[in-house]
Short mmCIF file of N, CA and C in Angstrom, two decimals:
data_model
loop_
_atom_site.label_atom_id
_atom_site.label_comp_id
_atom_site.label_asym_id
_atom_site.label_seq_id
_atom_site.Cartn_x
_atom_site.Cartn_y
_atom_site.Cartn_z
N MET A 1 62.96 111.49 130.71
CA MET A 1 64.02 112.00 131.56
C MET A 1 65.35 111.90 130.87
N GLU A 2 66.22 112.81 131.24
CA GLU A 2 67.54 112.88 130.62
C GLU A 2 68.54 112.00 131.38
N GLU A 3 69.77 112.13 131.02
CA GLU A 3 70.84 111.38 131.61
C GLU A 3 71.09 111.86 133.09
N GLU A 4 71.59 110.93 133.90
CA GLU A 4 71.96 111.24 135.27
C GLU A 4 73.32 111.86 135.33
N PHE A 5 73.54 112.79 136.27
CA PHE A 5 74.84 113.38 136.51
C PHE A 5 74.96 113.77 137.97
N TYR A 6 76.18 113.87 138.45
CA TYR A 6 76.45 114.31 139.82
C TYR A 6 76.46 115.84 139.76
N SER A 7 75.86 116.45 140.80
CA SER A 7 75.72 117.87 140.77
C SER A 7 75.86 118.49 142.19
N ILE A 8 76.43 119.68 142.21
CA ILE A 8 76.43 120.50 143.44
C ILE A 8 75.36 121.56 143.20
N ILE A 9 74.42 121.69 144.12
CA ILE A 9 73.30 122.57 143.91
C ILE A 9 73.21 123.60 145.06
N LYS A 10 73.08 124.86 144.74
CA LYS A 10 72.92 125.91 145.73
C LYS A 10 71.46 126.31 145.70
N LEU A 11 70.73 126.12 146.82
CA LEU A 11 69.32 126.43 146.88
C LEU A 11 69.12 127.86 147.32
N VAL A 12 67.93 128.40 147.10
CA VAL A 12 67.62 129.78 147.53
C VAL A 12 67.62 129.88 149.04
N SER A 13 67.52 128.75 149.74
CA SER A 13 67.56 128.77 151.23
C SER A 13 69.02 128.94 151.73
N GLY A 14 69.99 128.78 150.83
CA GLY A 14 71.39 128.91 151.24
C GLY A 14 72.09 127.54 151.33
N GLU A 15 71.32 126.49 151.36
CA GLU A 15 71.87 125.18 151.47
C GLU A 15 72.65 124.76 150.19
N GLU A 16 73.73 124.03 150.39
CA GLU A 16 74.45 123.43 149.25
C GLU A 16 74.32 121.95 149.40
N ILE A 17 73.84 121.28 148.35
CA ILE A 17 73.67 119.84 148.41
C ILE A 17 74.35 119.18 147.23
N PHE A 18 74.73 117.92 147.44
CA PHE A 18 75.38 117.13 146.41
C PHE A 18 74.46 115.91 146.17
N ALA A 19 74.22 115.58 144.87
CA ALA A 19 73.33 114.48 144.60
C ALA A 19 73.54 114.00 143.20
N LEU A 20 73.02 112.81 142.96
CA LEU A 20 72.90 112.29 141.62
C LEU A 20 71.56 112.86 141.06
N VAL A 21 71.63 113.58 139.94
CA VAL A 21 70.51 114.38 139.49
C VAL A 21 70.04 113.94 138.10
N THR A 22 68.74 113.95 137.94
CA THR A 22 68.11 113.76 136.63
C THR A 22 67.13 114.91 136.45
N VAL A 23 67.04 115.45 135.28
CA VAL A 23 66.10 116.52 134.98
C VAL A 23 64.86 115.94 134.30
N ASP A 24 63.71 116.20 134.88
CA ASP A 24 62.43 115.75 134.32
C ASP A 24 61.82 116.93 133.58
N GLU A 25 61.80 116.83 132.24
CA GLU A 25 61.29 117.93 131.40
C GLU A 25 59.96 117.62 130.75
N ASN A 26 59.15 116.82 131.40
CA ASN A 26 57.86 116.44 130.85
C ASN A 26 56.88 117.57 130.85
N ASP A 27 56.95 118.45 131.81
CA ASP A 27 56.06 119.60 131.89
C ASP A 27 56.71 120.86 131.33
N ASP A 28 55.97 121.93 131.33
CA ASP A 28 56.54 123.24 130.96
C ASP A 28 57.51 123.71 132.02
N ASN A 29 57.31 123.17 133.24
CA ASN A 29 58.15 123.57 134.40
C ASN A 29 59.05 122.38 134.75
N PRO A 30 60.31 122.35 134.30
CA PRO A 30 61.19 121.22 134.57
C PRO A 30 61.42 121.05 136.08
N ILE A 31 61.61 119.81 136.49
CA ILE A 31 61.83 119.46 137.89
C ILE A 31 63.15 118.65 137.95
N LEU A 32 63.94 118.94 139.02
CA LEU A 32 65.12 118.12 139.28
C LEU A 32 64.75 116.96 140.16
N VAL A 33 65.17 115.79 139.80
CA VAL A 33 64.98 114.61 140.63
C VAL A 33 66.35 114.28 141.25
N LEU A 34 66.41 114.37 142.57
CA LEU A 34 67.63 114.20 143.32
C LEU A 34 67.62 112.78 143.94
N GLN A 35 68.68 112.02 143.70
CA GLN A 35 68.83 110.70 144.33
C GLN A 35 69.87 110.84 145.45
N ASN A 36 69.47 110.45 146.64
CA ASN A 36 70.35 110.44 147.84
C ASN A 36 71.09 111.74 148.02
N PRO A 37 70.40 112.87 148.14
CA PRO A 37 71.06 114.14 148.33
C PRO A 37 71.74 114.20 149.71
N VAL A 38 72.94 114.79 149.73
CA VAL A 38 73.68 114.92 150.98
C VAL A 38 74.25 116.34 151.06
N VAL A 39 74.64 116.69 152.29
CA VAL A 39 75.32 117.92 152.54
C VAL A 39 76.78 117.53 152.81
N ILE A 40 77.70 118.10 152.05
CA ILE A 40 79.09 117.79 152.22
C ILE A 40 79.80 119.09 152.68
N SER A 41 80.54 118.97 153.76
CA SER A 41 81.28 120.11 154.25
C SER A 41 82.72 119.69 154.57
N THR A 42 83.62 120.66 154.55
CA THR A 42 84.98 120.36 154.89
C THR A 42 85.27 120.89 156.32
N ILE A 43 86.07 120.11 157.01
CA ILE A 43 86.43 120.48 158.38
C ILE A 43 87.95 120.53 158.41
N ASN A 44 88.49 121.67 158.86
CA ASN A 44 89.95 121.84 158.96
C ASN A 44 90.39 121.50 160.37
N THR A 45 91.32 120.60 160.49
CA THR A 45 91.85 120.24 161.78
C THR A 45 93.39 120.33 161.74
N PRO A 46 94.01 120.30 162.88
CA PRO A 46 95.49 120.35 162.86
C PRO A 46 96.14 119.23 162.06
N GLY A 47 95.42 118.08 161.98
CA GLY A 47 95.93 116.96 161.20
C GLY A 47 95.66 117.04 159.70
N GLY A 48 94.91 118.05 159.28
CA GLY A 48 94.56 118.18 157.88
C GLY A 48 93.09 118.43 157.65
N SER A 49 92.64 118.46 156.48
CA SER A 49 91.24 118.67 156.14
C SER A 49 90.50 117.34 156.04
N MET A 50 89.26 117.34 156.51
CA MET A 50 88.45 116.19 156.41
C MET A 50 87.11 116.55 155.77
N ILE A 51 86.43 115.58 155.22
CA ILE A 51 85.12 115.82 154.61
C ILE A 51 84.05 115.21 155.48
N LYS A 52 83.01 115.97 155.79
CA LYS A 52 81.91 115.44 156.57
C LYS A 52 80.69 115.34 155.64
N VAL A 53 80.11 114.17 155.65
CA VAL A 53 78.93 113.92 154.79
C VAL A 53 77.79 113.58 155.70
N LYS A 54 76.62 114.21 155.44
CA LYS A 54 75.42 113.87 156.20
C LYS A 54 74.21 113.99 155.26
N PRO A 55 73.17 113.29 155.60
CA PRO A 55 71.99 113.33 154.72
C PRO A 55 71.41 114.75 154.68
N TRP A 56 70.82 115.06 153.54
CA TRP A 56 70.20 116.40 153.40
C TRP A 56 68.97 116.50 154.28
N MET A 57 68.16 115.45 154.31
CA MET A 57 66.97 115.37 155.17
C MET A 57 67.19 114.23 156.15
N ASN A 58 67.24 114.55 157.44
CA ASN A 58 67.61 113.56 158.46
C ASN A 58 66.46 112.65 158.87
N MET A 59 65.27 113.09 158.84
CA MET A 59 64.16 112.33 159.46
C MET A 59 63.35 111.50 158.48
N THR A 60 64.00 111.08 157.41
CA THR A 60 63.26 110.25 156.42
C THR A 60 64.16 109.19 155.86
N ASP A 61 63.56 108.09 155.39
CA ASP A 61 64.32 107.05 154.74
C ASP A 61 64.22 107.16 153.22
N GLU A 62 63.51 108.20 152.73
CA GLU A 62 63.38 108.37 151.32
C GLU A 62 64.71 108.66 150.64
N THR A 63 64.85 108.22 149.40
CA THR A 63 66.11 108.46 148.68
C THR A 63 65.93 109.36 147.47
N MET A 64 64.67 109.63 147.07
CA MET A 64 64.39 110.45 145.89
C MET A 64 63.62 111.70 146.33
N PHE A 65 64.07 112.83 145.81
CA PHE A 65 63.43 114.12 146.12
C PHE A 65 63.31 114.91 144.84
N MET A 66 62.23 115.73 144.77
CA MET A 66 62.03 116.59 143.60
C MET A 66 62.09 118.03 144.02
N ILE A 67 62.78 118.83 143.21
CA ILE A 67 62.89 120.27 143.46
C ILE A 67 62.58 121.02 142.17
N ARG A 68 61.78 122.07 142.33
CA ARG A 68 61.47 122.93 141.19
C ARG A 68 62.66 123.85 140.93
N LEU A 69 62.85 124.24 139.70
CA LEU A 69 64.00 125.09 139.31
C LEU A 69 63.98 126.44 139.96
N ASP A 70 62.78 126.95 140.33
CA ASP A 70 62.71 128.27 140.96
C ASP A 70 63.27 128.27 142.41
N LYS A 71 63.57 127.09 142.96
CA LYS A 71 64.16 126.97 144.29
C LYS A 71 65.70 126.87 144.23
N ILE A 72 66.24 126.95 143.05
CA ILE A 72 67.69 126.79 142.85
C ILE A 72 68.30 128.09 142.38
N ILE A 73 69.40 128.44 143.03
CA ILE A 73 70.16 129.64 142.59
C ILE A 73 71.07 129.23 141.43
N THR A 74 71.86 128.16 141.69
CA THR A 74 72.77 127.73 140.67
C THR A 74 73.07 126.24 140.92
N MET A 75 73.64 125.61 139.89
CA MET A 75 74.07 124.23 140.05
C MET A 75 75.14 123.96 139.01
N ILE A 76 76.05 123.06 139.37
CA ILE A 76 77.13 122.71 138.46
C ILE A 76 77.24 121.18 138.45
N GLU A 77 77.74 120.69 137.32
CA GLU A 77 77.98 119.27 137.27
C GLU A 77 79.32 119.00 137.97
N ALA A 78 79.30 118.06 138.89
CA ALA A 78 80.49 117.71 139.65
C ALA A 78 81.32 116.69 138.86
N LYS A 79 82.57 117.01 138.65
CA LYS A 79 83.42 116.12 137.89
C LYS A 79 84.67 115.68 138.72
N ASP A 80 84.77 116.14 139.96
CA ASP A 80 85.85 115.76 140.83
C ASP A 80 85.64 114.32 141.29
N GLN A 81 86.46 113.41 140.82
CA GLN A 81 86.27 112.00 141.06
C GLN A 81 86.44 111.65 142.56
N LYS A 82 87.30 112.39 143.28
CA LYS A 82 87.44 112.14 144.68
C LYS A 82 86.13 112.46 145.46
N LEU A 83 85.51 113.56 145.09
CA LEU A 83 84.24 113.95 145.70
C LEU A 83 83.17 112.91 145.37
N ILE A 84 83.11 112.47 144.14
CA ILE A 84 82.14 111.47 143.72
C ILE A 84 82.38 110.16 144.47
N ASP A 85 83.66 109.79 144.66
CA ASP A 85 83.94 108.57 145.44
C ASP A 85 83.54 108.64 146.87
N VAL A 86 83.76 109.81 147.48
CA VAL A 86 83.30 110.01 148.90
C VAL A 86 81.82 109.83 148.96
N TYR A 87 81.09 110.46 148.07
CA TYR A 87 79.62 110.37 148.00
C TYR A 87 79.17 108.90 147.80
N GLU A 88 79.76 108.23 146.84
CA GLU A 88 79.39 106.80 146.57
C GLU A 88 79.66 105.94 147.76
N ASN A 89 80.83 106.15 148.43
CA ASN A 89 81.13 105.34 149.61
C ASN A 89 80.15 105.56 150.71
N TYR A 90 79.71 106.81 150.88
CA TYR A 90 78.70 107.17 151.91
C TYR A 90 77.37 106.49 151.59
N ILE A 91 76.97 106.57 150.33
CA ILE A 91 75.67 106.02 149.95
C ILE A 91 75.67 104.47 149.99
N ASN A 92 76.77 103.88 149.59
CA ASN A 92 76.82 102.44 149.53
C ASN A 92 77.14 101.76 150.84
N GLU A 93 77.61 102.46 151.85
CA GLU A 93 77.89 101.85 153.17
C GLU A 93 76.57 101.45 153.81
N PRO A 94 76.57 100.26 154.39
CA PRO A 94 75.32 99.87 155.10
C PRO A 94 75.14 100.75 156.30
N ASP A 95 73.91 100.97 156.72
CA ASP A 95 73.64 101.81 157.88
C ASP A 95 74.39 101.25 159.06
N ASP A 96 75.10 102.10 159.78
CA ASP A 96 75.89 101.68 160.92
C ASP A 96 75.01 101.79 162.17
N GLU A 97 74.58 100.62 162.66
CA GLU A 97 73.69 100.59 163.80
C GLU A 97 74.44 100.79 165.12
N ASP A 98 75.79 100.92 165.05
CA ASP A 98 76.56 101.10 166.29
C ASP A 98 76.70 102.58 166.66
N ILE A 99 76.07 103.46 165.89
CA ILE A 99 76.13 104.91 166.19
C ILE A 99 74.89 105.28 166.99
N SER A 100 75.07 105.89 168.11
CA SER A 100 73.94 106.31 168.97
C SER A 100 73.53 107.72 168.61
N LEU A 101 72.43 108.15 169.20
CA LEU A 101 71.91 109.51 168.92
C LEU A 101 72.84 110.58 169.37
N ASP A 102 73.68 110.34 170.39
CA ASP A 102 74.59 111.39 170.84
C ASP A 102 75.86 111.44 170.00
N GLY A 103 76.01 110.58 169.01
CA GLY A 103 77.14 110.60 168.07
C GLY A 103 78.28 109.71 168.51
N SER A 104 78.18 109.04 169.63
CA SER A 104 79.22 108.13 170.08
C SER A 104 79.18 106.84 169.29
N VAL A 105 80.29 106.22 169.06
CA VAL A 105 80.39 105.05 168.23
C VAL A 105 81.00 103.92 169.06
N MET A 106 80.36 102.76 169.03
CA MET A 106 80.91 101.59 169.69
C MET A 106 81.99 100.97 168.82
N PRO A 107 83.15 100.66 169.35
CA PRO A 107 84.22 100.06 168.54
C PRO A 107 83.82 98.67 168.06
N THR A 108 84.31 98.37 166.87
CA THR A 108 84.07 97.05 166.28
C THR A 108 85.38 96.48 165.84
N PRO A 109 85.49 95.18 165.62
CA PRO A 109 86.73 94.60 165.15
C PRO A 109 87.20 95.19 163.81
N LYS A 110 86.26 95.66 163.03
CA LYS A 110 86.58 96.30 161.75
C LYS A 110 87.39 97.59 161.94
N MET A 111 87.25 98.25 163.07
CA MET A 111 87.95 99.48 163.33
C MET A 111 89.39 99.29 163.74
N GLY A 112 89.77 98.11 164.11
CA GLY A 112 91.13 97.85 164.53
C GLY A 112 91.11 96.83 165.66
N TYR A 113 92.26 96.65 166.28
CA TYR A 113 92.40 95.67 167.32
C TYR A 113 91.68 96.18 168.57
N LEU A 114 90.98 95.28 169.27
CA LEU A 114 90.29 95.61 170.48
C LEU A 114 90.92 94.88 171.63
N SER A 115 91.10 95.56 172.75
CA SER A 115 91.63 94.90 173.92
C SER A 115 91.19 95.72 175.14
N SER A 116 91.42 95.15 176.31
CA SER A 116 91.12 95.90 177.52
C SER A 116 92.33 96.84 177.76
N VAL A 117 92.13 97.82 178.63
CA VAL A 117 93.19 98.73 178.98
C VAL A 117 94.34 97.92 179.63
N LYS A 118 93.95 96.96 180.48
CA LYS A 118 94.98 96.13 181.15
C LYS A 118 95.84 95.41 180.17
N ASP A 119 95.20 94.73 179.18
CA ASP A 119 95.93 93.98 178.12
C ASP A 119 96.79 94.93 177.28
N ALA A 120 96.24 96.09 176.90
CA ALA A 120 96.97 97.01 176.06
C ALA A 120 98.19 97.54 176.79
N ARG A 121 98.03 97.85 178.09
CA ARG A 121 99.14 98.35 178.90
C ARG A 121 100.27 97.29 178.99
N LYS A 122 99.86 96.03 179.19
CA LYS A 122 100.85 94.97 179.28
C LYS A 122 101.60 94.80 177.96
N ASP A 123 100.85 94.83 176.87
CA ASP A 123 101.50 94.66 175.54
C ASP A 123 102.41 95.83 175.25
N LEU A 124 102.05 97.07 175.62
CA LEU A 124 102.92 98.21 175.38
C LEU A 124 104.18 98.17 176.28
N GLU A 125 103.99 97.77 177.56
CA GLU A 125 105.14 97.67 178.41
C GLU A 125 106.11 96.58 177.94
N ASP A 126 105.59 95.44 177.47
CA ASP A 126 106.42 94.39 176.93
C ASP A 126 107.18 94.89 175.71
N LEU A 127 106.49 95.62 174.85
CA LEU A 127 107.16 96.17 173.66
C LEU A 127 108.24 97.19 174.02
N PHE A 128 107.96 98.02 175.01
CA PHE A 128 108.93 98.98 175.48
C PHE A 128 110.17 98.30 176.07
N LYS A 129 109.92 97.31 176.94
CA LYS A 129 111.06 96.55 177.54
C LYS A 129 111.87 95.84 176.52
N LYS A 130 111.23 95.27 175.50
CA LYS A 130 111.89 94.58 174.43
C LYS A 130 112.82 95.51 173.64
N ASP A 131 112.33 96.73 173.37
CA ASP A 131 113.16 97.71 172.62
C ASP A 131 114.36 98.13 173.42
N ILE A 132 114.26 98.23 174.74
CA ILE A 132 115.39 98.65 175.60
C ILE A 132 116.45 97.55 175.57
N LYS A 133 116.01 96.28 175.69
CA LYS A 133 116.94 95.16 175.73
C LYS A 133 117.68 94.98 174.40
N ASP A 134 117.01 95.26 173.28
CA ASP A 134 117.59 95.06 171.97
C ASP A 134 118.64 96.13 171.58
N THR A 135 118.66 97.24 172.27
CA THR A 135 119.60 98.31 171.88
C THR A 135 120.84 98.25 172.67
#
């Protein structure tokens, strides 16, 4: 096998995937070995652009996939360090068990300060009253 490289791959199905790739040239018919392939898309919002990363295959825990070259339209080596960092962060993050099937996320202390609505309202009112007295 040759050296590993990050690649963006366009498949004949129309899918675009990003993965760490190795080319296996042991046979007459080379095969790409993809490690942790993901689909990366950009989402434009009023607050700016965001990147959405999701697994290429959702219903498996496998991390290695093989694709024959006849299933690929084109591929390029990815050299954008920001894109590689996003991919690496996604791959290296532990599975988040706080995400439910409907996509809702339970807040954790890691996400920021947690409080009840009553406590947050009191803190904000105190802060507002303090600002008025100070001016």
